[in-house]
Amino acid sequence: ADLQVMRRVGLPIAVANAVAEIRAVADCVTAAPGGHGAVREVAEAMLKARGVWPEMLERYFTERTTRDG
């Protein structure tokens, strides 16, 4: 089932510890294995590609500083 989905999605991504068949059809394979930051790695890469990563960090740290006092 995973293989069919991977072939249909716009950007097939596999985690580092995915089975070989899934990694083979992925356009991107994370450095991190599943459960160890792979989703964060992909989210960060997408935000950087869109050019909004610095703004997101600034907003996060500003809101955190304001909240935590």
CSV table of N, CA and C in Angstrom, one decimal:
chain,number,residue,atom,x,y,z
A,1,ALA,N,0.8,-1.2,0.0
A,1,ALA,CA,0.0,0.0,0.0
A,1,ALA,C,0.9,1.3,0.0
A,2,ASP,N,1.9,1.3,0.8
A,2,ASP,CA,2.8,2.4,0.8
A,2,ASP,C,3.4,2.8,-0.5
A,3,LEU,N,3.8,1.7,-1.3
A,3,LEU,CA,4.4,1.9,-2.6
A,3,LEU,C,3.5,2.6,-3.6
A,4,GLN,N,2.2,2.2,-3.6
A,4,GLN,CA,1.3,2.8,-4.5
A,4,GLN,C,1.1,4.3,-4.1
A,5,VAL,N,1.0,4.6,-2.8
A,5,VAL,CA,0.8,6.0,-2.4
A,5,VAL,C,2.1,6.8,-2.8
A,6,MET,N,3.2,6.3,-2.5
A,6,MET,CA,4.5,7.0,-2.9
A,6,MET,C,4.5,7.3,-4.4
A,7,ARG,N,4.0,6.5,-5.2
A,7,ARG,CA,4.0,6.7,-6.6
A,7,ARG,C,3.0,7.8,-7.1
A,8,ARG,N,2.0,8.1,-6.2
A,8,ARG,CA,1.0,9.0,-6.6
A,8,ARG,C,1.1,10.4,-6.0
A,9,VAL,N,1.9,10.6,-4.9
A,9,VAL,CA,2.0,11.9,-4.3
A,9,VAL,C,2.9,12.8,-5.1
A,10,GLY,N,2.7,14.1,-4.8
A,10,GLY,CA,3.5,15.1,-5.5
A,10,GLY,C,5.0,15.1,-5.1
A,11,LEU,N,5.3,14.8,-3.9
A,11,LEU,CA,6.7,14.8,-3.4
A,11,LEU,C,6.9,13.6,-2.5
A,12,PRO,N,7.3,12.5,-3.1
A,12,PRO,CA,7.5,11.3,-2.3
A,12,PRO,C,8.7,11.4,-1.4
A,13,ILE,N,8.5,11.3,-0.1
A,13,ILE,CA,9.6,11.4,0.9
A,13,ILE,C,9.6,10.2,1.8
A,14,ALA,N,10.8,9.7,2.0
A,14,ALA,CA,11.0,8.5,2.9
A,14,ALA,C,11.9,8.8,4.0
A,15,VAL,N,11.7,8.2,5.2
A,15,VAL,CA,12.6,8.4,6.3
A,15,VAL,C,13.8,7.5,6.1
A,16,ALA,N,14.9,7.8,6.8
A,16,ALA,CA,16.1,7.1,6.6
A,16,ALA,C,16.0,5.6,6.8
A,17,ASN,N,15.2,5.2,7.7
A,17,ASN,CA,15.1,3.8,8.0
A,17,ASN,C,13.9,3.1,7.3
A,18,ALA,N,13.4,3.7,6.3
A,18,ALA,CA,12.3,3.1,5.5
A,18,ALA,C,12.9,1.9,4.7
A,19,VAL,N,12.0,0.9,4.4
A,19,VAL,CA,12.5,-0.2,3.6
A,19,VAL,C,13.1,0.2,2.3
A,20,ALA,N,14.0,-0.6,1.7
A,20,ALA,CA,14.7,-0.2,0.5
A,20,ALA,C,13.7,0.1,-0.7
A,21,GLU,N,12.6,-0.6,-0.8
A,21,GLU,CA,11.7,-0.4,-1.9
A,21,GLU,C,11.1,1.0,-1.8
A,22,ILE,N,10.8,1.5,-0.6
A,22,ILE,CA,10.2,2.9,-0.4
A,22,ILE,C,11.3,3.9,-0.7
A,23,ARG,N,12.5,3.7,-0.1
A,23,ARG,CA,13.6,4.7,-0.4
A,23,ARG,C,13.9,4.8,-1.9
A,24,ALA,N,13.7,3.7,-2.6
A,24,ALA,CA,14.0,3.7,-4.0
A,24,ALA,C,13.1,4.6,-4.8
A,25,VAL,N,11.9,4.7,-4.4
A,25,VAL,CA,10.9,5.6,-5.2
A,25,VAL,C,10.8,7.0,-4.6
A,26,ALA,N,11.4,7.2,-3.5
A,26,ALA,CA,11.4,8.6,-2.9
A,26,ALA,C,12.2,9.6,-3.6
A,27,ASP,N,11.7,10.8,-3.8
A,27,ASP,CA,12.5,11.9,-4.3
A,27,ASP,C,13.5,12.4,-3.3
A,28,CYS,N,13.1,12.2,-2.0
A,28,CYS,CA,13.9,12.7,-0.9
A,28,CYS,C,13.9,11.7,0.2
A,29,VAL,N,15.1,11.4,0.7
A,29,VAL,CA,15.2,10.5,1.9
A,29,VAL,C,15.8,11.3,3.0
A,30,THR,N,15.2,11.4,4.2
A,30,THR,CA,15.7,12.2,5.3
A,30,THR,C,16.9,11.6,5.8
A,31,ALA,N,17.7,12.4,6.5
A,31,ALA,CA,18.9,11.9,7.2
A,31,ALA,C,18.5,11.2,8.5
A,32,ALA,N,17.4,11.7,9.1
A,32,ALA,CA,16.9,11.2,10.4
A,32,ALA,C,16.0,10.0,10.1
A,33,PRO,N,16.1,9.0,11.0
A,33,PRO,CA,15.1,7.9,10.9
A,33,PRO,C,13.8,8.3,11.5
A,34,GLY,N,12.8,7.5,11.1
A,34,GLY,CA,11.4,7.8,11.6
A,34,GLY,C,11.4,7.8,13.2
A,35,GLY,N,10.7,8.7,13.7
A,35,GLY,CA,10.6,8.8,15.2
A,35,GLY,C,11.8,9.6,15.8
A,36,HIS,N,12.7,10.1,15.0
A,36,HIS,CA,13.9,10.8,15.5
A,36,HIS,C,14.1,12.1,14.8
A,37,GLY,N,13.1,12.8,14.5
A,37,GLY,CA,13.2,14.2,13.9
A,37,GLY,C,13.0,14.2,12.4
A,38,ALA,N,12.6,13.2,11.7
A,38,ALA,CA,12.4,13.2,10.3
A,38,ALA,C,11.4,14.2,9.8
A,39,VAL,N,10.3,14.2,10.5
A,39,VAL,CA,9.2,15.2,10.1
A,39,VAL,C,9.7,16.6,10.3
A,40,ARG,N,10.4,16.9,11.4
A,40,ARG,CA,10.9,18.2,11.6
A,40,ARG,C,11.9,18.6,10.5
A,41,GLU,N,12.7,17.6,10.1
A,41,GLU,CA,13.7,17.8,9.1
A,41,GLU,C,13.0,18.2,7.8
A,42,VAL,N,12.0,17.6,7.4
A,42,VAL,CA,11.2,17.9,6.2
A,42,VAL,C,10.5,19.2,6.3
A,43,ALA,N,9.9,19.5,7.5
A,43,ALA,CA,9.2,20.8,7.7
A,43,ALA,C,10.2,21.9,7.5
A,44,GLU,N,11.4,21.8,8.2
A,44,GLU,CA,12.4,22.8,8.1
A,44,GLU,C,12.9,23.0,6.7
A,45,ALA,N,13.1,22.0,5.9
A,45,ALA,CA,13.5,22.1,4.6
A,45,ALA,C,12.5,22.8,3.7
A,46,MET,N,11.2,22.5,3.9
A,46,MET,CA,10.2,23.1,3.1
A,46,MET,C,10.1,24.6,3.5
A,47,LEU,N,10.1,25.0,4.8
A,47,LEU,CA,10.1,26.4,5.2
A,47,LEU,C,11.3,27.1,4.6
A,48,LYS,N,12.4,26.5,4.6
A,48,LYS,CA,13.6,27.2,4.1
A,48,LYS,C,13.5,27.4,2.6
A,49,ALA,N,12.9,26.4,1.9
A,49,ALA,CA,12.7,26.5,0.4
A,49,ALA,C,11.8,27.6,0.1
A,50,ARG,N,10.8,27.8,0.9
A,50,ARG,CA,9.8,28.9,0.7
A,50,ARG,C,10.3,30.2,1.1
A,51,GLY,N,11.5,30.3,1.8
A,51,GLY,CA,12.1,31.5,2.2
A,51,GLY,C,11.5,32.1,3.5
A,52,VAL,N,10.8,31.3,4.3
A,52,VAL,CA,10.1,31.8,5.5
A,52,VAL,C,10.7,31.3,6.8
A,53,TRP,N,11.8,30.5,6.7
A,53,TRP,CA,12.4,30.0,7.9
A,53,TRP,C,12.9,31.0,8.9
A,54,PRO,N,13.7,32.1,8.4
A,54,PRO,CA,14.1,33.1,9.4
A,54,PRO,C,12.9,33.8,10.1
A,55,GLU,N,11.9,34.1,9.3
A,55,GLU,CA,10.7,34.8,9.9
A,55,GLU,C,10.0,33.9,10.9
A,56,MET,N,9.9,32.6,10.6
A,56,MET,CA,9.3,31.6,11.6
A,56,MET,C,10.1,31.5,12.9
A,57,LEU,N,11.4,31.5,12.8
A,57,LEU,CA,12.3,31.4,14.0
A,57,LEU,C,12.1,32.7,14.8
A,58,GLU,N,12.2,33.8,14.1
A,58,GLU,CA,12.0,35.1,14.8
A,58,GLU,C,10.7,35.2,15.6
A,59,ARG,N,9.6,34.8,14.9
A,59,ARG,CA,8.3,34.8,15.5
A,59,ARG,C,8.3,33.8,16.7
A,60,TYR,N,8.8,32.7,16.5
A,60,TYR,CA,8.8,31.7,17.6
A,60,TYR,C,9.6,32.2,18.8
A,61,PHE,N,10.8,32.7,18.6
A,61,PHE,CA,11.5,33.2,19.8
A,61,PHE,C,10.9,34.4,20.4
A,62,THR,N,10.3,35.3,19.6
A,62,THR,CA,9.7,36.5,20.2
A,62,THR,C,8.5,36.1,21.0
A,63,GLU,N,7.7,35.2,20.5
A,63,GLU,CA,6.5,34.8,21.3
A,63,GLU,C,6.9,34.0,22.5
A,64,ARG,N,7.9,33.2,22.4
A,64,ARG,CA,8.4,32.4,23.6
A,64,ARG,C,8.9,33.3,24.7
A,65,THR,N,9.7,34.3,24.2
A,65,THR,CA,10.3,35.3,25.2
A,65,THR,C,9.2,36.1,25.9
A,66,THR,N,8.2,36.5,25.1
A,66,THR,CA,7.1,37.3,25.7
A,66,THR,C,6.3,36.4,26.6
A,67,ARG,N,6.0,35.2,26.3
A,67,ARG,CA,5.2,34.3,27.1
A,67,ARG,C,6.0,33.9,28.4
A,68,ASP,N,7.3,33.5,28.2
A,68,ASP,CA,8.0,33.1,29.4
A,68,ASP,C,8.6,34.2,30.3
A,69,GLY,N,8.5,35.4,29.8
A,69,GLY,CA,8.9,36.6,30.5
A,69,GLY,C,10.3,36.7,30.7
